[in-house]
Coordinates of C-alpha atoms in Angstrom, one line a residue:
X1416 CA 0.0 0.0 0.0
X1417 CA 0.6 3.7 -0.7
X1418 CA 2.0 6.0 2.4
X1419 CA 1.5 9.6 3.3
X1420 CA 3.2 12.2 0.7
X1421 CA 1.9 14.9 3.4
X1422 CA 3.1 18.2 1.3
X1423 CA 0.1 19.3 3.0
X1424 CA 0.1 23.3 2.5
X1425 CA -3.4 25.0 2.9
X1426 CA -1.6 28.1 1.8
X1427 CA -1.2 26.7 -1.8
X1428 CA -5.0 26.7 -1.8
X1429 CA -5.7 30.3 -0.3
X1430 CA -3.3 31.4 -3.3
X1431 CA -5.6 29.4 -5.9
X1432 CA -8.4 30.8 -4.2
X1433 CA -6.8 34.7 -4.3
X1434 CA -5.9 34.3 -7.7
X1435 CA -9.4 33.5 -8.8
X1436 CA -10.5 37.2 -7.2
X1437 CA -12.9 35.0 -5.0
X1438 CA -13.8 35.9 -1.3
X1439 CA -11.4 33.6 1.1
X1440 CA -13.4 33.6 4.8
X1441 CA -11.5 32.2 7.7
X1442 CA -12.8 31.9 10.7
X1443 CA -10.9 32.2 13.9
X1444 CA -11.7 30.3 16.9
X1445 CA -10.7 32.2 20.0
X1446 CA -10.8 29.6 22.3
X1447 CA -7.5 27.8 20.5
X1448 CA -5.1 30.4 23.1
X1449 CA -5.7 27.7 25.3
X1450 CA -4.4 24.5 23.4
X1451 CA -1.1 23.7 24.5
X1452 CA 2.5 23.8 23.3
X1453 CA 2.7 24.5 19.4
X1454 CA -1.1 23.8 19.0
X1455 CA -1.9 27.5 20.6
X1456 CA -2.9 29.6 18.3
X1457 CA -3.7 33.7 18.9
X1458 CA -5.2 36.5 17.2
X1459 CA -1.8 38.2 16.6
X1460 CA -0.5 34.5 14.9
X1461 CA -2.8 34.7 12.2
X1462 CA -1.4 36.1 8.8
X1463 CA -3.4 39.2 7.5
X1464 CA -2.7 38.4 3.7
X1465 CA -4.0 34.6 3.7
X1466 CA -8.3 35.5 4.2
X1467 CA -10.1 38.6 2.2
X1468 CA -12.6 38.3 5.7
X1469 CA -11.7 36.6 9.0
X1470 CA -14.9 35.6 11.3
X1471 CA -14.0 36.0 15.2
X1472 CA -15.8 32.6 16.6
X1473 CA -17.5 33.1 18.6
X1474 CA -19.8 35.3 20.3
X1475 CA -23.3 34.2 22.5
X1476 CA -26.8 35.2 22.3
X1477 CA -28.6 36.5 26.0
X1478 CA -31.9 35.2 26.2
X1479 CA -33.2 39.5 26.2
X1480 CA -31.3 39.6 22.8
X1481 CA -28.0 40.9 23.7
X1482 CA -25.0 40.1 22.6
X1483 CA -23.1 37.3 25.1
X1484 CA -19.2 37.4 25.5
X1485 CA -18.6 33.3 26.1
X1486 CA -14.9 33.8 27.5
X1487 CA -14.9 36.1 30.6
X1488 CA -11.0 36.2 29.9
X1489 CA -11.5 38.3 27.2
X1490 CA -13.1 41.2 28.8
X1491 CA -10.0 40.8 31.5
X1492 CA -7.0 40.4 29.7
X1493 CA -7.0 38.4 26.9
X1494 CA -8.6 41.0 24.0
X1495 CA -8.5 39.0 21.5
X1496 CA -10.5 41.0 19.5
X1497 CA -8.7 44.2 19.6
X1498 CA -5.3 41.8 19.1
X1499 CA -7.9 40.8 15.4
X1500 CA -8.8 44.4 15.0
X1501 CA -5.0 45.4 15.1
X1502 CA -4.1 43.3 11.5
X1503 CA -6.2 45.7 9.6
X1504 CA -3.1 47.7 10.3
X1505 CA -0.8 45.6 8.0
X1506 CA -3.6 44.4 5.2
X1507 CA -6.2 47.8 5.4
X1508 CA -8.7 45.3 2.9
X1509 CA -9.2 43.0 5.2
X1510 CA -12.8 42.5 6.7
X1511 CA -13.3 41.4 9.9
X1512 CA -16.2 40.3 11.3
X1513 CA -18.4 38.8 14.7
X1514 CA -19.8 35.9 14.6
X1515 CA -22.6 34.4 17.3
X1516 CA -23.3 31.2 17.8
X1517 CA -21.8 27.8 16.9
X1518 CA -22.6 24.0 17.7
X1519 CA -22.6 24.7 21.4
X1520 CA -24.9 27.0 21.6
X1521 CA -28.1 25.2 20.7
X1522 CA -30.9 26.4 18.6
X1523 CA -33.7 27.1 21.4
X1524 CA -32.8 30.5 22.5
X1525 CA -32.3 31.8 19.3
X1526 CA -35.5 30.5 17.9
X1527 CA -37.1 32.2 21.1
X1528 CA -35.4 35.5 20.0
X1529 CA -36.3 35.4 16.3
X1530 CA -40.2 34.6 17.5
X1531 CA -40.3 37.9 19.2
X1532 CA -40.3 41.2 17.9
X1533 CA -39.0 42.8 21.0
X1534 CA -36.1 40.3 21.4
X1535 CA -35.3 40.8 17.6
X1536 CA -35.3 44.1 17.7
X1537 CA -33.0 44.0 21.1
X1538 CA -30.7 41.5 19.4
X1539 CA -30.1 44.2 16.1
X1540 CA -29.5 47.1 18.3
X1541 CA -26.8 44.8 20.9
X1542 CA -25.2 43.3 17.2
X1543 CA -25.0 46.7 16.5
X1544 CA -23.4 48.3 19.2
X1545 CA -21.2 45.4 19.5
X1546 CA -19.7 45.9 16.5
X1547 CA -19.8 49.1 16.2
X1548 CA -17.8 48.8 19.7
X1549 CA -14.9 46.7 18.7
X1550 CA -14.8 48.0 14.9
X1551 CA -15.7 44.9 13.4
X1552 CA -17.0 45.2 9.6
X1553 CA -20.0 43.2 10.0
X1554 CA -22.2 40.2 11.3
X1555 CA -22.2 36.6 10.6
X1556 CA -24.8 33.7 12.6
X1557 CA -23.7 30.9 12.9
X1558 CA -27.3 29.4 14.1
X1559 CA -27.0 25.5 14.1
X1560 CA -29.7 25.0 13.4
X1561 CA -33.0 27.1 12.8
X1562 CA -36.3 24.3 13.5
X1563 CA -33.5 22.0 14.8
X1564 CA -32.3 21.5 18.5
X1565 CA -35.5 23.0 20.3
X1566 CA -36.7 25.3 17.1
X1567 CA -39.3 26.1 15.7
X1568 CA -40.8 25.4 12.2
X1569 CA -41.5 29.6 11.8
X1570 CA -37.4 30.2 12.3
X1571 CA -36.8 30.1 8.8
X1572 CA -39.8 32.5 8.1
X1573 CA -37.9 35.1 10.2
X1574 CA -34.2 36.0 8.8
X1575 CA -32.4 39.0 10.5
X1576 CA -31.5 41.6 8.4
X1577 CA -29.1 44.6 8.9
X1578 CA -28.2 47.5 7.1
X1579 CA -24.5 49.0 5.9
X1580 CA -23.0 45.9 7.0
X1581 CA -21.5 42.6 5.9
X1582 CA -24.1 40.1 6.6
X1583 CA -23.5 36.5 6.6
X1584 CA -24.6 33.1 7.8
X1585 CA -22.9 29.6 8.0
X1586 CA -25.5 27.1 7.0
X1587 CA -26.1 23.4 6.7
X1588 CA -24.9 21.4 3.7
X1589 CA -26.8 18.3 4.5
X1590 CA -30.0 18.1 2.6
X1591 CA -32.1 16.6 4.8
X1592 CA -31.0 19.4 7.1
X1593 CA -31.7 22.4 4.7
X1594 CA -35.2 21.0 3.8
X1595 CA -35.9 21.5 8.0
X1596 CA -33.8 24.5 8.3
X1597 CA -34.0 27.3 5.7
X1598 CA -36.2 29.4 3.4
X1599 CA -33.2 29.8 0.7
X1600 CA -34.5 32.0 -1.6
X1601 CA -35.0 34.5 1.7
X1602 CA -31.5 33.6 2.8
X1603 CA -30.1 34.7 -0.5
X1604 CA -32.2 37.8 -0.5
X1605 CA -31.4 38.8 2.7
X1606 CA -27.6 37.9 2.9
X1607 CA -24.4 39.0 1.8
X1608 CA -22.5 35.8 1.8
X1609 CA -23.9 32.1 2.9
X1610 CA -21.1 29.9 4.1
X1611 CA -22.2 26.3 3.2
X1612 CA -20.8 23.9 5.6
X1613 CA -20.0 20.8 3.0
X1614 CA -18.0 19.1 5.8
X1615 CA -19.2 17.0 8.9
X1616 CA -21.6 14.4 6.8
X1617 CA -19.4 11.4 8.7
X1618 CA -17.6 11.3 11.7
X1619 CA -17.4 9.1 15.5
X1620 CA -21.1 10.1 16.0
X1621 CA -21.6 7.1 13.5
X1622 CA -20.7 3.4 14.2
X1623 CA -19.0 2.9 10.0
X1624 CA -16.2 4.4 8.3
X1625 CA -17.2 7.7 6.3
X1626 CA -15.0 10.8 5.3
X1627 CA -16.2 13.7 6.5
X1628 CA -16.5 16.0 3.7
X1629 CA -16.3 14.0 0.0
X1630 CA -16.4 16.0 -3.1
X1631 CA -18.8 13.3 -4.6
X1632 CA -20.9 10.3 -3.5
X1633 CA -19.7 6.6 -3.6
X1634 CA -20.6 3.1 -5.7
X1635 CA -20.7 2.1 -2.1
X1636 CA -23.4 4.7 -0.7
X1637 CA -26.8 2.6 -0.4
X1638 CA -29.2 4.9 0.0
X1639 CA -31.0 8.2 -1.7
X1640 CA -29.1 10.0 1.8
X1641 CA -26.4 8.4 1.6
X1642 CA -25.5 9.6 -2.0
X1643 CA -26.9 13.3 -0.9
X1644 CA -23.9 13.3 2.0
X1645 CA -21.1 14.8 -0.1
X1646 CA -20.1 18.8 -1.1
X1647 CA -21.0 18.5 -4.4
X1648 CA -24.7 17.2 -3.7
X1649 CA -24.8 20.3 -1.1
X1650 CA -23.8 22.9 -3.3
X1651 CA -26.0 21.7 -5.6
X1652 CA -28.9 21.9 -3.7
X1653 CA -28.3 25.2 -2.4
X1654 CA -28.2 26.4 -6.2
X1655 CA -31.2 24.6 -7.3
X1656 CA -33.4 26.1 -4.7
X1657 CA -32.4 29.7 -5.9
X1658 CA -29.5 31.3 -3.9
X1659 CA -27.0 33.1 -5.8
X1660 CA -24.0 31.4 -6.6
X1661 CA -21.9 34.6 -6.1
X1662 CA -23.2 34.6 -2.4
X1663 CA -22.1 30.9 -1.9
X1664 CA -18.3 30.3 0.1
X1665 CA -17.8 26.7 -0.3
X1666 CA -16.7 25.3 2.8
X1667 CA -13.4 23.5 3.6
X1668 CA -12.0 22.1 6.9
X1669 CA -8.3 22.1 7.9
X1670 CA -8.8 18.9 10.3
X1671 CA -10.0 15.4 9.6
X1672 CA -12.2 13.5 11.9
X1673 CA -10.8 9.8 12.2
X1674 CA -12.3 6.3 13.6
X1675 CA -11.3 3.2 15.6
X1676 CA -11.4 0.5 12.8
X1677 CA -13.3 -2.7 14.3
X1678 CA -11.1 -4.8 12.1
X1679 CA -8.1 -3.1 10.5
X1680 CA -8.5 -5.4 7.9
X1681 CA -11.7 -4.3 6.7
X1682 CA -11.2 -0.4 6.4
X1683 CA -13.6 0.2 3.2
X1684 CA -16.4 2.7 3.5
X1685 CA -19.1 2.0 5.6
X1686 CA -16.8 -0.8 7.6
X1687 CA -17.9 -1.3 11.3
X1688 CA -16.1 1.1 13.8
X1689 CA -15.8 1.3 17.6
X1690 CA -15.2 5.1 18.0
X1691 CA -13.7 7.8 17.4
X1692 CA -9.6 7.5 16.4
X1693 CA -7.3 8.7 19.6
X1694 CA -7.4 12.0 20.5
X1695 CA -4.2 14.3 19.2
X1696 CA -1.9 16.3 21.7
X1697 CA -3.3 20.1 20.5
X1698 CA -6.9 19.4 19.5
X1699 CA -7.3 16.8 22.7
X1700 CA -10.7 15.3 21.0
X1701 CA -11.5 11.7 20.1
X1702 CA -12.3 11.5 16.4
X1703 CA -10.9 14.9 15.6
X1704 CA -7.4 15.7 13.9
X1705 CA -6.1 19.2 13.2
X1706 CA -3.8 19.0 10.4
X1707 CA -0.9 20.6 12.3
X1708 CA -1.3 17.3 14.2
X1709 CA -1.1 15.3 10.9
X1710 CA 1.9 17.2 9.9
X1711 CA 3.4 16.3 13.3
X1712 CA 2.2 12.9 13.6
X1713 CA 1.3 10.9 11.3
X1714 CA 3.4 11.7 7.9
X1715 CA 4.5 7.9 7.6
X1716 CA 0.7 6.6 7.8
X1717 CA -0.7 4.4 5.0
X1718 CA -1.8 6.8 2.5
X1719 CA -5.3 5.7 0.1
X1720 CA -6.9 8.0 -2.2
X1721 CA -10.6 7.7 -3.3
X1722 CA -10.9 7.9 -7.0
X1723 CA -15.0 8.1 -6.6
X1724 CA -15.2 10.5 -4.0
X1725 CA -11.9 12.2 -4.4
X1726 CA -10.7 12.5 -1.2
X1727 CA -7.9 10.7 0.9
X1728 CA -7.6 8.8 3.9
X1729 CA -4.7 7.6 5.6
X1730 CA -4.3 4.4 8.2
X1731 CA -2.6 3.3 11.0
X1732 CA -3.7 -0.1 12.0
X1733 CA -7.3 0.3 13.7
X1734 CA -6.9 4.2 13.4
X1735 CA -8.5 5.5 9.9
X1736 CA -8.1 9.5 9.4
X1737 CA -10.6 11.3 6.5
X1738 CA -8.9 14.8 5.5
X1739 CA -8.6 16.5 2.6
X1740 CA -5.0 17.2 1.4
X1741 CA -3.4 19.7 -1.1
X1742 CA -5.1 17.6 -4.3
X1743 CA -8.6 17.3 -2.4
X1744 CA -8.4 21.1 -2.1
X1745 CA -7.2 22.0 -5.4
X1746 CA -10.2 19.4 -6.7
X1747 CA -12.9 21.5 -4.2
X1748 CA -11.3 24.9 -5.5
X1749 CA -11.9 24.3 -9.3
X1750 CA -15.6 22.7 -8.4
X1751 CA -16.4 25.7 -6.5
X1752 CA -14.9 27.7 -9.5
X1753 CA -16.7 25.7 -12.1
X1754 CA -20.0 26.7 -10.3
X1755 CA -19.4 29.9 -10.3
X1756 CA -19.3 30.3 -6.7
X1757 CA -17.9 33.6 -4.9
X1758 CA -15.3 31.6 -3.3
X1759 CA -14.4 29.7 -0.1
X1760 CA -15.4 29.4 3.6
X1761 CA -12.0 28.0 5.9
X1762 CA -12.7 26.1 9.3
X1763 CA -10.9 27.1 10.7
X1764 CA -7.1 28.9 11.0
X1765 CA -5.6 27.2 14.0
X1766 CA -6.0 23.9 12.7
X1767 CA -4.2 24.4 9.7
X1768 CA -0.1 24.2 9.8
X1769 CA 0.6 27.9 11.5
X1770 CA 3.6 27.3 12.7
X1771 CA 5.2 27.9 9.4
X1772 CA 4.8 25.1 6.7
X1773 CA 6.8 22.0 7.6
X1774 CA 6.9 19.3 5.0
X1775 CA 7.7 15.6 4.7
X1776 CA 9.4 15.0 1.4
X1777 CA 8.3 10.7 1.4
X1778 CA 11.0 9.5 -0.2
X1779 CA 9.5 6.4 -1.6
X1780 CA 6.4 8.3 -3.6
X1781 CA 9.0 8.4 -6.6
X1782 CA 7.5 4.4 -6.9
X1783 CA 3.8 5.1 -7.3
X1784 CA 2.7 4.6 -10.4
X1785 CA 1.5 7.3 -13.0
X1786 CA 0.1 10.4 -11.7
X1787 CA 0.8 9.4 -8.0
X1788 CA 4.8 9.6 -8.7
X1789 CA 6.3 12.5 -6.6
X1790 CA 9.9 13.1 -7.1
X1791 CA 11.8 15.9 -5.3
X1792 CA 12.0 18.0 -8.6
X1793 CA 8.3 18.1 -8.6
X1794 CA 8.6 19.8 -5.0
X1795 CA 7.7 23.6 -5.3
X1796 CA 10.7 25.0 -3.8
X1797 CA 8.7 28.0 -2.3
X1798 CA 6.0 26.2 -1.0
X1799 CA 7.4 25.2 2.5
X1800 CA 9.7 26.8 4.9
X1801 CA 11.3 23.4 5.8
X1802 CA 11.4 20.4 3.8
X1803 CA 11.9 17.0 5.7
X1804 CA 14.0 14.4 3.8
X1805 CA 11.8 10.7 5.0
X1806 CA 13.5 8.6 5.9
X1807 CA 16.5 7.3 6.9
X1808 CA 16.9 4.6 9.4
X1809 CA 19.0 3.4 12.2
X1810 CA 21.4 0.7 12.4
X1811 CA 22.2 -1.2 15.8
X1812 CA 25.6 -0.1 16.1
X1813 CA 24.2 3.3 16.0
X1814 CA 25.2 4.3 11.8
X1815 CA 22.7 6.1 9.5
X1816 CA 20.9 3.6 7.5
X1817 CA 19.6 4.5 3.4
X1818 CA 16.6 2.9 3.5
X1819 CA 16.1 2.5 -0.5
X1820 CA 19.4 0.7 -2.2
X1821 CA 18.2 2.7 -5.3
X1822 CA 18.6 6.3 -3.2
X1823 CA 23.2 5.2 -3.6
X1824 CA 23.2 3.9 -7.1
X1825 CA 21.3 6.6 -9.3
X1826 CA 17.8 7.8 -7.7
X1827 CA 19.6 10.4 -6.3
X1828 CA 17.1 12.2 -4.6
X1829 CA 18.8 13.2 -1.4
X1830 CA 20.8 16.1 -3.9
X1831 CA 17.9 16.7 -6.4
X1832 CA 16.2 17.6 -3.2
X1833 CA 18.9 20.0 -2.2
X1834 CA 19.0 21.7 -5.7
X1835 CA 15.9 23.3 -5.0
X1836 CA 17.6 25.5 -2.6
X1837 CA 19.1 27.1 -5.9
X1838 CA 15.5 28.4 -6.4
X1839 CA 14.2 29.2 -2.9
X1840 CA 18.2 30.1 -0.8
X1841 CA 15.8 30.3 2.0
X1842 CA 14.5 26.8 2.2
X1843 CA 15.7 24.5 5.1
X1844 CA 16.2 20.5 4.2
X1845 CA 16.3 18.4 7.2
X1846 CA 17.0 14.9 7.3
X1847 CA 14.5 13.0 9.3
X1848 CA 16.0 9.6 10.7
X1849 CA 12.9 7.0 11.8
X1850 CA 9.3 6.5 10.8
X1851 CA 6.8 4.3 11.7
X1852 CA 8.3 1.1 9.9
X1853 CA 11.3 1.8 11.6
X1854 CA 9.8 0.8 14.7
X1855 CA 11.1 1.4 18.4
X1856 CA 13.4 -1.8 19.6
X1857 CA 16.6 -0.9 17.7
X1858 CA 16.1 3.0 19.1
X1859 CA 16.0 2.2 22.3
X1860 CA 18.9 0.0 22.8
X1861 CA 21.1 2.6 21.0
X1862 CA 19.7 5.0 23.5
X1863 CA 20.4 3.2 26.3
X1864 CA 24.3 2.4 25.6
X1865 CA 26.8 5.8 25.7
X1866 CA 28.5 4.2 22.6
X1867 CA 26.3 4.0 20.9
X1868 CA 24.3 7.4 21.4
X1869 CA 27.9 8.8 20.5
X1870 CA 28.4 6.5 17.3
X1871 CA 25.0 7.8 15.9
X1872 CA 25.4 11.2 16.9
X1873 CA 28.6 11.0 15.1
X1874 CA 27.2 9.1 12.1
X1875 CA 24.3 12.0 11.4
X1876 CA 27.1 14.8 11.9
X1877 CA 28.6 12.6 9.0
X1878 CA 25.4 12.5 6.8
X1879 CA 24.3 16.0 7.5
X1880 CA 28.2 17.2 6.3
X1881 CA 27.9 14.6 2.6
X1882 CA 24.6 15.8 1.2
X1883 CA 24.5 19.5 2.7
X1884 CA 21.4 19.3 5.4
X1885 CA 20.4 21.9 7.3
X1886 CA 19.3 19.8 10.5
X1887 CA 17.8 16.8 11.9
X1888 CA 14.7 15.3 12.7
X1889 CA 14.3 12.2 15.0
X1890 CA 10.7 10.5 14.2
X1891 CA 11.2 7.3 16.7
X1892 CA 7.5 6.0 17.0
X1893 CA 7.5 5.7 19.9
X1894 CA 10.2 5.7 23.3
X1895 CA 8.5 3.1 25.6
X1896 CA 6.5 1.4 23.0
X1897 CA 6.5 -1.0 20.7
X1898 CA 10.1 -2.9 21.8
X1899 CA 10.9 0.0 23.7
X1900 CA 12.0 0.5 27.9
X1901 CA 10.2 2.9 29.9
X1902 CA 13.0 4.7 30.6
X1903 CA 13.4 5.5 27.0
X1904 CA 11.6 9.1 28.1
X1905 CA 14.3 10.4 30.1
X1906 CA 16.9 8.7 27.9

């Protein structure tokens, strides 16, 4: 089986979605400050060129129709929003705007505000001070979902509507949703731009394997809503029940949401699952996978792409991760464009790789057969800050191992790798020693002998001097498992 070629840049699609003068809407989720280590994520990391409009997620809805601040930290120190307002400084185009509500939220209260004319008319003038407050440049609801979750069937009969701002609304790409949900001809009307969530249709909350956001439906999908639970099919439906494609942001995750495979043999769609896939160390939620975890984590995983719905998956024994990668994207991007749409809808920024754009170069991807071969002259030089060289492996007395007898007697992709530094002096090539074939056993009884440590120290030295590295990246998976010691942490 195929493995992970994780050159996995969401920048490479905001620049296909700028170039196509499209609107690029990010949101921000505030509450990421709090993740740990390299997974926090603030207002002042975000990068002012990569959205035309950032969303600040989010705000809550009082039951009199005022405007709730969820995160008391933020009225006391934190201020994120100012910290959001502040980037206007560097890219003066930008839009930034609030946005109330979200998943947690529930539906009930805001279905008892929309019924009233008091409360509505309380909840306009709070929006409106709120904004006019902090600076933002308009409003978005994020109402999931109106007659859903303790709604009621006249909340799509009653759309707010405000005047001299941006006014938009993240919706529901499930059919079956939409048909309970929205009047769509009065959404259109009444909006600016409608964020279609095309993501989420499969995930842990089901007991069978399903990615969460496929561009089209399956041979294996058995039933009319089972071929409806893909982007296209949402888009689609959107369109043919009247709103303006020009008002319609396709929406695109940067995570994955993964599953615990009851058989690891058997990891087709629709296979029987036990769960969600393990948690990862910044997003700390079963079934859930930013892709700055992937980057980090899970570059040598089994790598499958779906030819019908045209979307990858990777696989780690019982773990199965859906996400959409740099081809999924570009696919998603030139659909949206085909449609005419006005552009893109991004949740959300802290999930994506923010911590500069670190890339695995799979060494072995130069094998795959026609359009899956990846050599390192098809590597955009300017497309990562760091380039990772995977892999080399480790010998028991402690020496650098070449993994691919081809790499010594004419692949030669170690230098064409470091030619691209001709084109991009800037780019960093590291050489990463491990992966998950590698396993642990051999690692940790070099770690545990002072010769050896100092022979392989020496040996990458070595290495690093022949072929011109800038570094080195240890990916031993994992100290104190698989044939490891439990000391191997403090080793």
């Amino acid at each position: 089986m195929t493995k992970l070629l994780l050159l996995l840049a969401f920048t490479s699609a905001f620049m296909v979605l700028s170039a196509s003068a499209g609107n690029v809407v990010c949101y921000f989720a505030s509450w990421t400050i709090y993740r740990p280590d390299n997974g926090k994520y603030t207002a002042l990391d975000v990068d002012p060129n990569l959205c035309t409009h950032i969303l600040y997620a989010f705000v809550g809805l009082g039951e009199d129709g005022s405007v709730r601040v969820l995160d008391d930290w933020e009225l006391t120190g934190l201020d994120e929003m100012n910290h959001l307002m502040s980037l206007k400084e560097q890219n003066p185009n930008l839009k930034i705007i609030l946005s109330m509500g979200g998943w947690n939220e529930g539906s009930q209260k805001y279905s008892a505000v929309a019924a009233s004319p008091g409360l509505r008319q309380a909840m306009v003038q709070s929006v409106l001070a709120f904004v006019d407050q902090y600076g933002f440049d308009g409003f978005d609801l994020d109402w999931e979902y109106p007659c859903q979750r303790g709604g009621v069937d006249e909340d799509k009969a009653t759309p707010l509507n405000e005047k001299g701002l941006i006014l938009s609304a993240a919706v529901s790409g499930g059919i079956a949703s939409c048909e309970l949900s929205y009047d769509i001809p009065g959404v259109s009307e009444n909006l600016d731009m409608i964020n279609v969530m095309v993501y989420d249709f499969h995930g842990a909350f089901e007991s069978f394997v399903g990615h969460y956001a496929p561009l089209y439906a399956s041979s294996l999908d058995a039933t009319d809503e089972q071929k409806t639970l893909n982007v296209a099919a949402g888009i689609e439906y959107w369109l043919d029940q009247g709103a303006d494609p020009k008002k319609i942001n396709i929406g695109l995750g940067t995570y994955g949401r993964g599953f615990a495979l009851a058989d690891p043999n058997n990891s087709s769609l629709y296979a029987a699952t036990y769960g969600g896939s393990e948690a990862g160390p910044y997003t700390r939620a079963m079934g859930v996978i930013g892709y700055n975890e992937v980057c980090e984590l899970y570059s040598s995983w089994e790598y499958t792409w779906d030819d019908e719905q045209q979307v990858p998956h990777i696989q780690n024994g019982n773990q199965w991760l859906g996400y959409d990668d740099e081809k999924s994207i570009q696919l998603k991007v030139e659909y949206a464009n085909s449609k005419g749409l006005g552009g893109a809808m991004v949740w959300s920024l802290d999930t994506d790789d923010f911590r500069n754009v670190v890339c695995y170069f799979a060494s072995w991807t130069i094998y795959r057969p026609d359009n899956g071969k990846f050599t390192a002259l098809d590597v955009d030089p300017n497309l990562c800050t760091h380039i990772l060289y995977a892999f080399v492996g480790l010998r028991e007395d402690g020496t650098v191992s070449v993994l691919d007898d081809w790499e010594l007697t004419g692949l030669d992709e170690m230098n064409h790798l470091m030619s691209l530094k001709e084109q991009n002096p800037n780019l960093k090539i590291i050489l990463s020693m491990g992966g998950w074939n590698e396993g642990s056993y051999k690692y940790s009884q070099v770690a545990r002998n002072a010769n050896t440590r100092a022979a392989m120290v020496q040996a990458v030295l070595d290495f690093i001097d022949l072929y011109g590295f800038d570094g080195f990246d240890l990916d031993w998976e994992y100290p104190c498992q698989r044939g490891g010691e439990d000391i191997d942490k403090v080793r």
